[in-house]
Short mmCIF file of C-alpha atoms in Angstrom, two decimals:
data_model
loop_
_atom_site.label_atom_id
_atom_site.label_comp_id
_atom_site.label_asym_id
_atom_site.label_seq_id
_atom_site.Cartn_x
_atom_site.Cartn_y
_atom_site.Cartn_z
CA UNK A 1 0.00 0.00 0.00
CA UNK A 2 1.51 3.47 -0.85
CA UNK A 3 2.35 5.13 2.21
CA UNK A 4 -0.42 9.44 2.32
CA UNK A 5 1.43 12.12 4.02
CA UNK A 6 -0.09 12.74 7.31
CA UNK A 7 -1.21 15.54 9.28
CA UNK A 8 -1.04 15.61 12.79
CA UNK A 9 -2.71 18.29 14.90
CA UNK A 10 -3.43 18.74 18.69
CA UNK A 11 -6.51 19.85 20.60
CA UNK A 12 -7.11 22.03 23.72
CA UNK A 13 -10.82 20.35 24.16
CA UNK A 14 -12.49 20.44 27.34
CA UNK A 15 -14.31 17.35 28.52
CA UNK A 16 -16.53 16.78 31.56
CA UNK A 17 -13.41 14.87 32.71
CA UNK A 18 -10.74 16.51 31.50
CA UNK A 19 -10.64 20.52 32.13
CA UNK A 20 -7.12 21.23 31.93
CA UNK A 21 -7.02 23.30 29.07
CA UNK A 22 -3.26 24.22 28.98
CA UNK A 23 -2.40 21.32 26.95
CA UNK A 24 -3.98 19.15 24.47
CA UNK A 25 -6.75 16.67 25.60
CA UNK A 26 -6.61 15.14 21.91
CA UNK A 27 -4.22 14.47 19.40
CA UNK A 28 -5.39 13.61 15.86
CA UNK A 29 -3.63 12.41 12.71
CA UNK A 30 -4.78 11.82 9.52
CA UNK A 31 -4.03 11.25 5.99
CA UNK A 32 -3.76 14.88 4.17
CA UNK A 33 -6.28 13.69 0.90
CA UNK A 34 -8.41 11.24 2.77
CA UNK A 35 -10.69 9.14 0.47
CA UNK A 36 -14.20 8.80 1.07
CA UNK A 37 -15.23 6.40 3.76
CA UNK A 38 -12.32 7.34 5.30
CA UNK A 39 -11.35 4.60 7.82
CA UNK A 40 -11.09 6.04 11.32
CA UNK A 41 -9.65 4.35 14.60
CA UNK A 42 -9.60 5.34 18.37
CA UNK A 43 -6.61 5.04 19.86
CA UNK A 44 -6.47 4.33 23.97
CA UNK A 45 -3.76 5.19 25.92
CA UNK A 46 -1.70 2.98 28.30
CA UNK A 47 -1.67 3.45 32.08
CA UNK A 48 -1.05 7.11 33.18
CA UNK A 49 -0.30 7.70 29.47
CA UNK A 50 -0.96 10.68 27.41
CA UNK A 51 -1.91 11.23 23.71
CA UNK A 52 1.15 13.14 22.79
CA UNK A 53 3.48 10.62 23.94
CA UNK A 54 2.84 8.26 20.92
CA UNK A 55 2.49 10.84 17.85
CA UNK A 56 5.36 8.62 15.92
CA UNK A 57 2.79 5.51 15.79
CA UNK A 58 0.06 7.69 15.50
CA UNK A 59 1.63 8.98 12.30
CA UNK A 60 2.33 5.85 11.42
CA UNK A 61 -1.32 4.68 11.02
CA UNK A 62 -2.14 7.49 9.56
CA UNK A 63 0.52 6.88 6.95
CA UNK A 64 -1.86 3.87 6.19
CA UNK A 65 -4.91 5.79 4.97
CA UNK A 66 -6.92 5.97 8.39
CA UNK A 67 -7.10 8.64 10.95
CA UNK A 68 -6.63 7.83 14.37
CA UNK A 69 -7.99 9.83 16.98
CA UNK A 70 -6.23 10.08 20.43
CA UNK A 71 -7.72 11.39 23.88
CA UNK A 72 -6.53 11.81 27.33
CA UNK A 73 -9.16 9.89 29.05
CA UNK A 74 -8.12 10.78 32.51
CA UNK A 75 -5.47 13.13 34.13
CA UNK A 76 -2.11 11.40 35.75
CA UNK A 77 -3.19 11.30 39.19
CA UNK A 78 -6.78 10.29 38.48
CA UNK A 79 -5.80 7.31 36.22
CA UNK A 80 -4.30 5.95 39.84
CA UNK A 81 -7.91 5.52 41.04
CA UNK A 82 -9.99 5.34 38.23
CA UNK A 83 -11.80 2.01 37.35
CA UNK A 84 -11.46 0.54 34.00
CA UNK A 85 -15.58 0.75 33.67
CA UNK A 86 -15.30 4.76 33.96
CA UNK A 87 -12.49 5.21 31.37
CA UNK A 88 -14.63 2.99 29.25
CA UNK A 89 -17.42 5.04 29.23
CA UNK A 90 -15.51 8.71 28.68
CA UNK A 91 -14.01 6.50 25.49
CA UNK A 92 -17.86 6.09 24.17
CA UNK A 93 -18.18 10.13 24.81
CA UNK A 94 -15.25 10.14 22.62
CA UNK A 95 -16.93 7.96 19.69
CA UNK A 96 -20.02 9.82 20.01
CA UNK A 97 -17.62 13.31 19.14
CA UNK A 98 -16.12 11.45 16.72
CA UNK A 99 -19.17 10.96 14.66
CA UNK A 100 -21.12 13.74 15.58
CA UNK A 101 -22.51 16.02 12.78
CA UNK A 102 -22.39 18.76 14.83
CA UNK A 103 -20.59 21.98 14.23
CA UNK A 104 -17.81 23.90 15.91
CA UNK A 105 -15.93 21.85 18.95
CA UNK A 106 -19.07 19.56 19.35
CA UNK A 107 -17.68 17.09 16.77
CA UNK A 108 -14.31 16.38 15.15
CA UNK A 109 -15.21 17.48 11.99
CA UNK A 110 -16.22 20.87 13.17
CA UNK A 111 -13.10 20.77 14.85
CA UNK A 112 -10.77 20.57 12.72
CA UNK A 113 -12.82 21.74 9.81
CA UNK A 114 -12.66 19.19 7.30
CA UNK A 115 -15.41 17.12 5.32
CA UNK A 116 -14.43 14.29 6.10
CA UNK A 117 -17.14 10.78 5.24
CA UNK A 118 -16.88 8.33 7.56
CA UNK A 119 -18.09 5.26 7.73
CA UNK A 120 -20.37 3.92 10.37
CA UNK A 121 -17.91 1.91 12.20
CA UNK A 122 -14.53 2.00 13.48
CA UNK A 123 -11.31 -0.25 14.91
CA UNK A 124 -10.25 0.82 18.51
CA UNK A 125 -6.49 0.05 19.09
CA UNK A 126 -5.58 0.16 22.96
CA UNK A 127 -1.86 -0.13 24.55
CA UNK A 128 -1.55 -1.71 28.01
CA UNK A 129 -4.29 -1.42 30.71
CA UNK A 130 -6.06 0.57 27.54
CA UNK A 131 -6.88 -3.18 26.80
CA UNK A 132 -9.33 -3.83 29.73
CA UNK A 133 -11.07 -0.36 29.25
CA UNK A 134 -11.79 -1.35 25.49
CA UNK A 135 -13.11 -4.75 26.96
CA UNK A 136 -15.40 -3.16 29.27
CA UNK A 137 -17.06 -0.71 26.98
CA UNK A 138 -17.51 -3.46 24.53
CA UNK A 139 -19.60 -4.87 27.13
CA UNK A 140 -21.38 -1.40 27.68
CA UNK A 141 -22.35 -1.10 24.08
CA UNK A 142 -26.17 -1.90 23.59
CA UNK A 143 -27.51 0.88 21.00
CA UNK A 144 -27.43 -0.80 17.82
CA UNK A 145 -27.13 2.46 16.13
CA UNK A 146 -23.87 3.18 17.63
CA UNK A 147 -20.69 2.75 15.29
CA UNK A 148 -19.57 -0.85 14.70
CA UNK A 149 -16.16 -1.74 16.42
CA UNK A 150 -14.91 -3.18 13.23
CA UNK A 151 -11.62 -4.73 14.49
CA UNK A 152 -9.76 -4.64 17.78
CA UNK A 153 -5.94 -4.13 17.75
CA UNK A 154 -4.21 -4.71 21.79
CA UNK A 155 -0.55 -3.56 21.82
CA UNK A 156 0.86 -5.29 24.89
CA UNK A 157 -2.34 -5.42 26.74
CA UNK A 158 -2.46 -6.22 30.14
CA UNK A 159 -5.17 -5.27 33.20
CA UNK A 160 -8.14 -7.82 33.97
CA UNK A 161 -10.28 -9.14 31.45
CA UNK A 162 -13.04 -10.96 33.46
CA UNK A 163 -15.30 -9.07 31.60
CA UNK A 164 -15.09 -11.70 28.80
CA UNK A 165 -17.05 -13.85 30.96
CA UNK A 166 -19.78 -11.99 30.22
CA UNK A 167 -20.32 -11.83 26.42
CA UNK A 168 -19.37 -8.41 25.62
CA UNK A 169 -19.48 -7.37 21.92
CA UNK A 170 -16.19 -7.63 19.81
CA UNK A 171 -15.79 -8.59 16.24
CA UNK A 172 -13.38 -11.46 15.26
CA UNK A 173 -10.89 -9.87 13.84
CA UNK A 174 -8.73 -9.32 16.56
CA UNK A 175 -5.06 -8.84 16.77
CA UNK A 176 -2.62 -8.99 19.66
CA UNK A 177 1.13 -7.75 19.35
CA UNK A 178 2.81 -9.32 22.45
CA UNK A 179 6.37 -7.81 23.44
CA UNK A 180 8.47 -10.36 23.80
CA UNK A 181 11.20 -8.52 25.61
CA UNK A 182 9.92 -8.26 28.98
CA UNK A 183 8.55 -11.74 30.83
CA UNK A 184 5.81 -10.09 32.63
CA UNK A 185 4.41 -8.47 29.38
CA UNK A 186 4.55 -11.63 27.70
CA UNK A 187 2.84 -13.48 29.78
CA UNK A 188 0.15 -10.82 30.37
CA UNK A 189 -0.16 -10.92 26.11
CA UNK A 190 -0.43 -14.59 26.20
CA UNK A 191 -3.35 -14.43 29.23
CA UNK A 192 -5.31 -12.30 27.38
CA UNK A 193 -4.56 -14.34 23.40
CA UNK A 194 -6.03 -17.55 26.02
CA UNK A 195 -8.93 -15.65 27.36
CA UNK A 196 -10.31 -14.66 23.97
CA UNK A 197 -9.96 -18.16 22.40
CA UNK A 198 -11.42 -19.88 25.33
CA UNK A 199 -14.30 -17.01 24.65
CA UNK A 200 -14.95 -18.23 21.05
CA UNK A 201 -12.62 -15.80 19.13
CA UNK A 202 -10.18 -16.50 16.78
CA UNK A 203 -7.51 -13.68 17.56
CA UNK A 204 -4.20 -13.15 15.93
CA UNK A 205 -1.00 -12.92 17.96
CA UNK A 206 1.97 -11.62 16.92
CA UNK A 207 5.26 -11.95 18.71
CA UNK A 208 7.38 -8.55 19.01
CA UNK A 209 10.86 -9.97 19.44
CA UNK A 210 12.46 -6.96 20.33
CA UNK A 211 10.04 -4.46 21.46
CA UNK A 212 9.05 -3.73 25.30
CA UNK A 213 5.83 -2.43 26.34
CA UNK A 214 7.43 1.10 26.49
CA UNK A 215 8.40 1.07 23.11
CA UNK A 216 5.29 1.95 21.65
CA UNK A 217 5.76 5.73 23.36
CA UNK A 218 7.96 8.82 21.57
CA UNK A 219 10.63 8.31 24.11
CA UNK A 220 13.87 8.28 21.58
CA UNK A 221 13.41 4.18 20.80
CA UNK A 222 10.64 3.83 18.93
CA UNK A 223 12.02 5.88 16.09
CA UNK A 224 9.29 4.75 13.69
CA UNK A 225 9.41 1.34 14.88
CA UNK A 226 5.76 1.11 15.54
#
């Protein structure tokens, strides 16, 4: 596939959670002549993460034809206490924005002022403990007019995923990259690759031989690894 130049722009949005307006609660990138349907993706951040620590992978999808859109789903210190169930529903306030026909800084079109078509469905990709959020709000999902989850992408997941005992809503194609470079994260990869199958899904895995789980963040080693 040939390889769009990307744009990648940050957002001082306010949300109910998230009032901290001095630096950006969203970080979008995209390809700069989208076609129409353009594929979109939500992107959740690991533990105590933050958007704008992973703008070389999120250029990197981008650089694939879809736009991914990023958002801090909690502050630092909150993210301590916060339950998985909570962040799960701030990241369906997120979908909801991202679809919204709305003008102005009600939707993401209005903000960043492009017609862009999107199609009624999307593929979440979640790093870490990002995993068990995504897990729960599949579960939360019941409005069948709400955006398909098209595909589900874990990088290094790890957190509890109990909730697959109780039939939430995920497509099959699923894909887990594992980082082999780190025991604890590959075992955590592995639990969560055994949880899914013994739930009826087929999931990919795919072994990371020398990536850790801190890899996937701008911090000098990823270096367009992702």
């Amino acid at each position: 596939m040939e390889e769009a130049d990307v744009r990648l722009i940050e957002i001082r949005r306010r949300w109910p959670w998230f009032t901290y307006h001095r630096q950006p609660s969203v970080v979008v990138a995209y390809p700069e002549s989208p076609r129409d349907d353009c594929p979109v993706a939500l992107f959740m951040h690991g533990f105590v993460q933050m958007p704008t620590g992973y703008k070389t992978m999120l250029r990197s999808i981008a650089r694939k034809g879809i736009m991914v859109v990023a958002v801090h789903l909690y502050t630092t210190l909150r993210g301590l206490t916060l339950s998985v169930k909570k962040e799960a529903g701030r990241a369906e306030e997120v979908i909801d924005w991202i679809f919204s026909t709305e003008s102005g800084g009600n939707s993401l079109r209005g903000t960043i002022d492009e017609n862009f078509s999107f199609p009624n469905s999307l593929t979440v990709i979640a790093h870490s403990r990002g995993a068990a959020a995504l897990m729960n709000m599949a579960l939360q999902r019941t409005n069948t007019n709400e955006p398909t989850i098209r595909a589900v992408v874990l990088l290094d997941p790890i957190g509890s995923i109990d909730v697959l005992d109780r039939n939430p809503k995920l497509p099959q194609d699923i894909v887990i990259f594992g980082c082999m470079r780190g025991i604890a994260e590959k075992e955590a990869s592995e639990v969560y690759w055994q949880k899914l199958v013994s739930a009826g899904y087929r999931p990919l895995f795919v072994e990371l031989d020398h990536f850790g789980h801190v890899d996937f963040l701008d911090d000098g080693k990823v270096n367009g690894r992702s």
